[in-house]
Short mmCIF file of C-alpha atoms in Angstrom, two decimals:
data_model
loop_
_atom_site.label_atom_id
_atom_site.label_comp_id
_atom_site.label_asym_id
_atom_site.label_seq_id
_atom_site.Cartn_x
_atom_site.Cartn_y
_atom_site.Cartn_z
CA UNK A 1 16.36 -18.20 -37.45
CA UNK A 2 13.67 -15.31 -36.84
CA UNK A 3 10.72 -18.04 -36.17
CA UNK A 4 12.72 -20.40 -33.75
CA UNK A 5 13.82 -16.98 -31.81
CA UNK A 6 10.46 -15.69 -31.26
CA UNK A 7 9.15 -19.20 -30.67
CA UNK A 8 11.46 -19.71 -28.07
CA UNK A 9 10.42 -16.04 -26.64
CA UNK A 10 6.80 -16.94 -26.29
CA UNK A 11 7.89 -20.25 -24.52
CA UNK A 12 10.38 -18.27 -22.32
CA UNK A 13 7.38 -15.82 -21.73
CA UNK A 14 5.03 -18.41 -20.47
CA UNK A 15 6.91 -20.50 -18.10
CA UNK A 16 9.25 -17.91 -16.62
CA UNK A 17 6.79 -15.50 -15.26
CA UNK A 18 5.03 -17.81 -12.86
CA UNK A 19 8.55 -19.38 -11.58
CA UNK A 20 9.51 -15.41 -10.77
CA UNK A 21 6.19 -14.83 -9.35
CA UNK A 22 6.75 -17.98 -6.93
CA UNK A 23 10.42 -16.73 -6.02
CA UNK A 24 8.81 -13.39 -5.47
CA UNK A 25 6.10 -14.55 -3.09
CA UNK A 26 8.56 -17.04 -1.27
CA UNK A 27 11.19 -14.42 -0.81
CA UNK A 28 8.65 -11.87 0.20
CA UNK A 29 7.54 -14.64 3.15
CA UNK A 30 11.16 -15.05 3.82
CA UNK A 31 11.53 -12.24 5.93
CA UNK A 32 8.76 -12.84 8.29
CA UNK A 33 10.58 -16.15 8.79
CA UNK A 34 13.60 -16.67 11.64
CA UNK A 35 16.18 -15.75 8.97
CA UNK A 36 18.38 -12.76 9.49
CA UNK A 37 17.09 -9.44 8.10
CA UNK A 38 20.25 -9.10 6.27
CA UNK A 39 19.82 -12.77 4.34
CA UNK A 40 15.96 -12.07 3.87
CA UNK A 41 16.63 -8.60 2.31
CA UNK A 42 19.69 -9.89 0.20
CA UNK A 43 17.44 -12.63 -1.29
CA UNK A 44 14.68 -9.93 -2.18
CA UNK A 45 17.07 -7.60 -3.87
CA UNK A 46 18.26 -10.62 -6.07
CA UNK A 47 14.65 -11.52 -6.97
CA UNK A 48 13.47 -8.16 -7.88
CA UNK A 49 16.84 -7.81 -9.81
CA UNK A 50 16.13 -11.12 -11.90
CA UNK A 51 12.68 -9.93 -12.50
CA UNK A 52 13.76 -6.56 -13.64
CA UNK A 53 16.47 -8.04 -15.75
CA UNK A 54 13.78 -10.49 -17.48
CA UNK A 55 11.19 -7.20 -18.10
CA UNK A 56 14.00 -5.23 -19.65
CA UNK A 57 14.84 -8.47 -22.08
CA UNK A 58 11.56 -9.62 -22.90
CA UNK A 59 8.90 -6.76 -22.26
CA UNK A 60 10.66 -3.64 -21.99
CA UNK A 61 7.28 -1.84 -22.76
CA UNK A 62 5.32 0.08 -19.64
CA UNK A 63 1.64 0.70 -20.21
CA UNK A 64 -0.01 2.64 -18.07
CA UNK A 65 -3.84 3.44 -17.96
CA UNK A 66 -4.51 5.51 -14.69
CA UNK A 67 -1.64 8.51 -15.51
CA UNK A 68 -3.69 10.38 -12.84
CA UNK A 69 -2.28 7.95 -10.00
CA UNK A 70 0.96 7.91 -11.03
CA UNK A 71 1.29 11.83 -10.75
CA UNK A 72 0.20 11.47 -7.37
CA UNK A 73 2.58 9.07 -6.51
CA UNK A 74 5.14 11.04 -8.11
CA UNK A 75 4.36 14.08 -6.06
CA UNK A 76 3.93 11.70 -3.08
CA UNK A 77 7.61 10.55 -3.75
CA UNK A 78 8.94 13.76 -4.15
CA UNK A 79 7.56 14.88 -0.61
CA UNK A 80 9.03 12.18 1.24
CA UNK A 81 12.56 12.94 -0.90
CA UNK A 82 12.27 16.60 0.00
CA UNK A 83 11.66 15.90 3.88
CA UNK A 84 14.35 13.24 3.88
CA UNK A 85 17.08 15.58 2.45
CA UNK A 86 15.80 17.99 4.71
CA UNK A 87 16.72 15.79 7.94
CA UNK A 88 18.52 12.77 6.52
CA UNK A 89 18.61 10.04 8.78
CA UNK A 90 19.55 6.35 8.08
CA UNK A 91 16.50 4.65 8.72
CA UNK A 92 14.66 7.41 6.73
CA UNK A 93 17.12 7.15 3.66
CA UNK A 94 16.53 3.28 3.80
CA UNK A 95 12.83 3.72 3.41
CA UNK A 96 13.24 6.17 0.72
CA UNK A 97 15.61 3.94 -1.46
CA UNK A 98 13.00 1.52 -0.97
CA UNK A 99 9.95 3.62 -2.22
CA UNK A 100 12.13 4.73 -5.17
CA UNK A 101 12.98 1.37 -6.26
CA UNK A 102 10.82 -1.71 -4.51
CA UNK A 103 7.69 0.33 -4.57
CA UNK A 104 7.87 1.60 -7.87
CA UNK A 105 8.88 -1.55 -9.25
CA UNK A 106 5.68 -2.83 -7.67
CA UNK A 107 3.61 -0.43 -8.99
CA UNK A 108 4.67 0.02 -12.61
CA UNK A 109 7.08 -3.01 -13.72
CA UNK A 110 5.93 -5.96 -11.94
CA UNK A 111 2.36 -5.81 -13.35
CA UNK A 112 3.57 -5.68 -16.78
CA UNK A 113 5.48 -9.29 -15.84
CA UNK A 114 2.92 -11.24 -14.32
CA UNK A 115 -0.93 -11.21 -15.23
CA UNK A 116 -3.23 -10.84 -12.69
CA UNK A 117 -4.71 -14.00 -13.33
CA UNK A 118 -1.23 -15.48 -12.47
CA UNK A 119 -0.94 -13.40 -9.54
CA UNK A 120 -4.07 -14.55 -8.17
CA UNK A 121 -3.65 -18.42 -9.05
CA UNK A 122 0.18 -18.38 -7.75
CA UNK A 123 -0.87 -16.67 -4.52
CA UNK A 124 -3.83 -18.85 -3.62
CA UNK A 125 -2.03 -22.13 -4.06
CA UNK A 126 0.71 -21.10 -2.00
CA UNK A 127 -1.55 -19.55 0.61
CA UNK A 128 -3.13 -22.82 0.86
CA UNK A 129 0.19 -24.97 0.90
CA UNK A 130 1.11 -22.41 3.88
CA UNK A 131 -2.02 -23.29 5.62
CA UNK A 132 -1.69 -27.03 5.38
CA UNK A 133 1.55 -26.51 6.93
CA UNK A 134 0.21 -24.38 9.46
CA UNK A 135 -2.53 -27.35 10.70
CA UNK A 136 0.36 -29.91 11.29
CA UNK A 137 1.19 -28.60 15.01
CA UNK A 138 -2.62 -29.36 15.64
CA UNK A 139 -1.84 -33.03 15.18
CA UNK A 140 1.36 -32.67 17.00
CA UNK A 141 3.68 -32.39 14.35
CA UNK A 142 5.46 -29.12 15.15
CA UNK A 143 8.91 -28.94 13.44
CA UNK A 144 11.87 -26.51 12.85
CA UNK A 145 14.09 -26.83 9.79
CA UNK A 146 16.88 -24.00 9.83
CA UNK A 147 15.14 -20.60 9.64
CA UNK A 148 11.76 -22.71 9.29
CA UNK A 149 9.85 -23.07 12.41
CA UNK A 150 6.24 -24.37 11.90
CA UNK A 151 4.37 -24.25 15.48
CA UNK A 152 1.24 -22.51 17.23
CA UNK A 153 0.99 -19.07 18.73
CA UNK A 154 1.31 -18.96 22.62
CA UNK A 155 -2.43 -17.42 22.93
CA UNK A 156 -6.06 -18.52 22.29
CA UNK A 157 -8.40 -18.77 19.46
CA UNK A 158 -10.67 -15.88 19.96
CA UNK A 159 -13.72 -18.21 18.60
CA UNK A 160 -12.70 -21.33 20.07
CA UNK A 161 -9.98 -20.80 23.38
CA UNK A 162 -9.29 -24.22 23.71
CA UNK A 163 -7.12 -24.05 20.48
CA UNK A 164 -4.00 -22.08 20.00
CA UNK A 165 -3.63 -19.64 16.53
CA UNK A 166 -1.62 -21.16 13.79
CA UNK A 167 1.47 -19.34 12.17
CA UNK A 168 2.45 -21.76 9.74
CA UNK A 169 6.23 -20.48 8.68
CA UNK A 170 5.52 -17.24 9.99
CA UNK A 171 6.79 -15.71 13.09
CA UNK A 172 3.31 -13.86 13.78
CA UNK A 173 -0.12 -15.41 13.01
CA UNK A 174 -1.20 -11.81 11.61
CA UNK A 175 1.60 -12.39 8.73
CA UNK A 176 -0.28 -15.77 7.99
CA UNK A 177 -3.70 -13.87 8.49
CA UNK A 178 -3.10 -11.22 6.11
CA UNK A 179 -1.47 -13.52 3.26
CA UNK A 180 -4.50 -15.87 3.76
CA UNK A 181 -6.79 -12.61 3.45
CA UNK A 182 -5.09 -12.16 0.01
CA UNK A 183 -5.18 -15.96 -0.86
CA UNK A 184 -8.81 -16.11 0.02
CA UNK A 185 -10.21 -13.42 -2.21
CA UNK A 186 -7.68 -14.34 -5.08
CA UNK A 187 -8.85 -17.89 -4.66
CA UNK A 188 -12.21 -16.69 -5.86
CA UNK A 189 -10.77 -15.73 -8.99
CA UNK A 190 -10.59 -19.30 -10.38
CA UNK A 191 -13.51 -20.49 -8.39
CA UNK A 192 -16.04 -18.29 -9.80
CA UNK A 193 -15.52 -19.87 -13.60
CA UNK A 194 -14.34 -23.57 -12.13
CA UNK A 195 -15.90 -24.78 -9.13
CA UNK A 196 -14.33 -28.17 -9.30
CA UNK A 197 -13.70 -29.69 -6.16
CA UNK A 198 -9.71 -28.65 -6.45
CA UNK A 199 -10.46 -25.01 -6.48
CA UNK A 200 -13.13 -25.29 -3.72
CA UNK A 201 -10.40 -27.01 -1.60
CA UNK A 202 -8.09 -24.12 -2.25
CA UNK A 203 -10.74 -21.45 -1.29
CA UNK A 204 -11.65 -23.24 1.79
CA UNK A 205 -7.88 -23.77 3.08
CA UNK A 206 -7.40 -20.16 2.38
CA UNK A 207 -10.61 -19.34 4.10
CA UNK A 208 -9.64 -21.71 7.10
CA UNK A 209 -6.20 -20.28 7.61
CA UNK A 210 -7.38 -16.72 7.95
CA UNK A 211 -9.91 -18.13 10.42
CA UNK A 212 -7.35 -20.05 12.61
CA UNK A 213 -5.00 -17.42 12.42
CA UNK A 214 -7.09 -15.30 14.72
CA UNK A 215 -6.79 -12.33 12.45
CA UNK A 216 -9.67 -10.21 13.32
CA UNK A 217 -8.62 -7.50 10.99
CA UNK A 218 -8.86 -9.77 8.15
CA UNK A 219 -12.08 -10.89 8.96
CA UNK A 220 -13.64 -7.57 8.95
CA UNK A 221 -11.77 -6.95 5.80
CA UNK A 222 -13.00 -9.96 4.01
CA UNK A 223 -16.62 -8.80 4.83
CA UNK A 224 -16.23 -5.80 3.41
CA UNK A 225 -15.05 -7.02 0.30
CA UNK A 226 -17.76 -9.70 0.04
CA UNK A 227 -20.09 -6.86 0.83
CA UNK A 228 -19.06 -5.07 -2.16
CA UNK A 229 -19.25 -8.01 -4.13
CA UNK A 230 -22.68 -8.88 -3.29
CA UNK A 231 -23.87 -5.19 -4.32
CA UNK A 232 -21.85 -5.37 -7.56
CA UNK A 233 -23.88 -8.78 -8.37
CA UNK A 234 -27.29 -7.49 -6.96
CA UNK A 235 -27.16 -3.94 -8.31
CA UNK A 236 -24.32 -3.35 -10.69
CA UNK A 237 -21.16 -1.54 -11.32
CA UNK A 238 -22.29 2.04 -10.14
CA UNK A 239 -24.08 0.92 -6.82
CA UNK A 240 -20.62 -1.18 -6.07
CA UNK A 241 -18.75 2.15 -6.45
CA UNK A 242 -21.25 4.08 -4.79
CA UNK A 243 -21.19 1.66 -1.53
CA UNK A 244 -17.30 1.95 -1.80
CA UNK A 245 -17.36 5.43 -1.18
CA UNK A 246 -20.12 5.35 1.28
CA UNK A 247 -18.36 2.90 3.35
CA UNK A 248 -15.16 5.28 3.37
CA UNK A 249 -17.04 8.09 4.05
CA UNK A 250 -18.91 6.52 7.22
CA UNK A 251 -15.37 5.13 8.34
CA UNK A 252 -14.18 8.71 8.30
CA UNK A 253 -17.26 10.02 10.37
CA UNK A 254 -16.75 7.67 12.83
CA UNK A 255 -13.26 7.89 13.24
CA UNK A 256 -13.84 11.79 13.87
CA UNK A 257 -16.73 10.99 16.06
CA UNK A 258 -13.96 8.95 18.20
CA UNK A 259 -12.42 11.91 18.79
CA UNK A 260 -15.05 14.17 19.45
CA UNK A 261 -14.39 16.12 16.32
CA UNK A 262 -17.87 15.38 15.13
CA UNK A 263 -20.48 14.87 17.74
CA UNK A 264 -21.89 11.46 18.03
CA UNK A 265 -22.72 8.24 19.83
CA UNK A 266 -21.06 8.25 23.31
CA UNK A 267 -19.82 4.67 22.98
CA UNK A 268 -17.63 5.79 20.27
CA UNK A 269 -15.70 8.02 22.36
CA UNK A 270 -15.07 4.66 24.85
CA UNK A 271 -13.95 2.23 22.20
CA UNK A 272 -10.46 1.26 22.82
CA UNK A 273 -9.86 -0.79 19.92
CA UNK A 274 -7.82 -3.48 21.54
CA UNK A 275 -5.70 -0.40 23.01
CA UNK A 276 -5.06 1.43 19.95
CA UNK A 277 -6.92 4.62 20.77
CA UNK A 278 -3.84 5.65 22.90
CA UNK A 279 -1.72 5.10 20.05
CA UNK A 280 -3.77 7.05 17.62
CA UNK A 281 -4.13 9.93 19.92
CA UNK A 282 -0.48 9.98 20.32
CA UNK A 283 -0.27 10.23 16.47
CA UNK A 284 -2.71 13.08 16.27
CA UNK A 285 -1.00 14.93 18.57
CA UNK A 286 2.34 14.23 16.80
CA UNK A 287 0.61 15.37 13.79
CA UNK A 288 -0.39 18.94 15.56
CA UNK A 289 2.97 19.32 16.81
CA UNK A 290 4.15 19.41 13.21
CA UNK A 291 1.19 19.89 10.92
CA UNK A 292 3.42 20.84 7.60
CA UNK A 293 6.52 18.58 7.74
CA UNK A 294 5.90 15.61 10.41
CA UNK A 295 8.39 13.90 11.70
CA UNK A 296 9.55 11.30 8.71
CA UNK A 297 9.37 7.38 9.19
CA UNK A 298 11.63 7.24 11.78
CA UNK A 299 10.41 9.88 13.76
CA UNK A 300 6.87 8.49 14.05
CA UNK A 301 8.46 5.13 15.50
CA UNK A 302 10.64 7.22 18.06
CA UNK A 303 7.58 9.17 19.27
CA UNK A 304 4.66 6.96 18.92
CA UNK A 305 6.27 3.38 18.09
CA UNK A 306 3.79 1.40 16.13
CA UNK A 307 0.67 3.51 15.57
CA UNK A 308 -1.30 0.44 14.14
CA UNK A 309 -2.99 2.59 11.40
CA UNK A 310 -0.99 3.41 8.20
CA UNK A 311 -3.18 6.49 7.39
CA UNK A 312 -2.08 8.48 10.86
CA UNK A 313 1.30 7.07 10.36
CA UNK A 314 1.75 9.12 7.02
CA UNK A 315 0.13 11.70 8.29
CA UNK A 316 2.18 12.23 11.48
CA UNK A 317 5.29 11.42 9.42
CA UNK A 318 4.61 13.85 6.38
CA UNK A 319 2.08 16.40 7.67
CA UNK A 320 -1.54 17.35 6.36
CA UNK A 321 -0.17 17.66 2.42
CA UNK A 322 1.73 14.10 2.65
CA UNK A 323 -1.04 12.09 4.48
CA UNK A 324 -3.35 13.74 2.22
CA UNK A 325 -1.07 12.09 -0.95
CA UNK A 326 -1.14 9.08 0.83
CA UNK A 327 -4.78 8.75 1.32
CA UNK A 328 -5.60 9.78 -2.26
CA UNK A 329 -3.67 7.16 -3.75
CA UNK A 330 -4.80 4.19 -0.97
CA UNK A 331 -8.36 5.27 -1.22
CA UNK A 332 -8.71 6.60 -5.06
CA UNK A 333 -7.21 3.60 -6.31
CA UNK A 334 -10.03 1.14 -4.79
CA UNK A 335 -12.73 3.65 -6.01
CA UNK A 336 -11.25 3.98 -9.42
CA UNK A 337 -11.08 -0.11 -9.75
CA UNK A 338 -14.43 -0.19 -9.01
CA UNK A 339 -15.78 2.29 -11.45
CA UNK A 340 -13.49 0.00 -13.89
CA UNK A 341 -15.22 -3.12 -12.76
CA UNK A 342 -16.78 -4.97 -15.97
CA UNK A 343 -15.12 -8.37 -15.67
CA UNK A 344 -14.34 -10.81 -13.07
CA UNK A 345 -10.80 -10.04 -12.59
CA UNK A 346 -11.49 -6.37 -12.27
CA UNK A 347 -13.95 -7.07 -9.53
CA UNK A 348 -11.61 -9.06 -7.66
CA UNK A 349 -9.22 -6.86 -7.95
CA UNK A 350 -11.50 -4.17 -6.24
CA UNK A 351 -12.47 -6.30 -3.76
CA UNK A 352 -8.63 -7.23 -2.94
CA UNK A 353 -7.98 -3.24 -2.85
CA UNK A 354 -10.70 -2.65 -0.82
CA UNK A 355 -9.93 -5.13 1.60
CA UNK A 356 -6.42 -3.94 2.35
CA UNK A 357 -8.23 -0.54 2.89
CA UNK A 358 -9.38 -1.79 6.15
CA UNK A 359 -6.29 -3.46 6.93
CA UNK A 360 -4.40 -0.24 6.88
CA UNK A 361 -6.74 1.04 9.36
CA UNK A 362 -5.66 -1.47 12.19
CA UNK A 363 -2.08 -1.65 10.97
CA UNK A 364 0.96 0.50 10.20
CA UNK A 365 1.65 -1.53 6.97
CA UNK A 366 1.57 0.70 3.95
CA UNK A 367 2.34 0.32 -0.05
CA UNK A 368 5.84 1.84 0.86
CA UNK A 369 8.55 -0.46 1.42
CA UNK A 370 9.67 -4.06 0.53
CA UNK A 371 7.50 -5.75 3.53
CA UNK A 372 5.69 -8.88 2.37
CA UNK A 373 1.93 -7.20 3.23
CA UNK A 374 3.24 -3.70 1.79
CA UNK A 375 4.24 -5.32 -1.45
CA UNK A 376 1.09 -7.14 -2.14
CA UNK A 377 -0.60 -3.63 -1.43
CA UNK A 378 1.73 -1.68 -4.15
CA UNK A 379 1.24 -4.63 -6.61
CA UNK A 380 -2.57 -4.36 -6.21
CA UNK A 381 -2.55 -1.00 -6.73
CA UNK A 382 -0.46 -1.46 -9.79
CA UNK A 383 -2.56 -4.01 -11.37
CA UNK A 384 -5.19 -1.00 -11.42
CA UNK A 385 -2.87 1.68 -12.49
CA UNK A 386 -1.82 -0.50 -15.37
CA UNK A 387 -4.65 -2.38 -16.12
CA UNK A 388 -2.95 -5.30 -16.68
CA UNK A 389 -5.42 -7.80 -15.64
CA UNK A 390 -7.11 -9.69 -18.60
CA UNK A 391 -9.30 -12.51 -17.66
#
């Protein structure tokens, strides 16, 4: 009986995690379709509940390698808890609960259930499938089925104005672009060791999805990820870490020059960044008004709207201390990942983490919450914290 149970346990352990991961991706994508927000969140909650049940029955062990970052996360969560209790607003309470449940699960629990290899393989294949759907409207095959609407965005491609950006099942091309960014880098995991026609097709499809989504932030993020990969292959791990630290430092200095904190080229003070300068300036002014406590999530929305920068969003929401805690987590974990990168899986993980550092510079999304992109970022951070990414 013991042998039978153990064999059954191993079978379940090999079959169910990929299916649960596919359901997880689909549920996260669901909220970016035309389905009602309530229905999407209920579906996501059910999927997380099932995954947590699977974890409690078949795994029930938490392996954490980088406990240092768990401590920083607990400090960050405690700060948000204190700030929300100080001035409870429904929207902030909901985000706090999402942080304590979904984000915590993404950082600690889910990486124990799905291997990093499964995360990359299923994500890359799903991305390729979404891109194939996205191409259909270019051939006159736009369609809508229930809450799924496959059509094109009502603007023009930057690099080929006679075409419109693709959206696939999403309601915005940027959502497809961010998933295609993740899927493109994830595709490299398998392509590096198996350069067959099939894996090459998966990689090319995801890369085309990133190109045709018009997601310029994703293009920059992909170039940054590929740059550190080149440094790793040519110079080694230590230089990759140095390149990442230098890149992050250069971005910070350039940002300070943009707002005349540091002297620099005059053109930096005039760059509009697609009209983001005004939003970033408003966020900085909000931080100056409340440098210690900030305005919390809801307050930032009321004052700034969408800051289009997750770091400024956290500084204006939770003051200098909260913003620094968030930055330590968001920037420190990718740097730590490059220092640990000795295998293919660890290098791909570092590339993904670095790419989403760049994404957060131009978007308000963060690792906090249950949004698709937030969950992907948190899961990637979780793989680095738990180091559950065997080749």
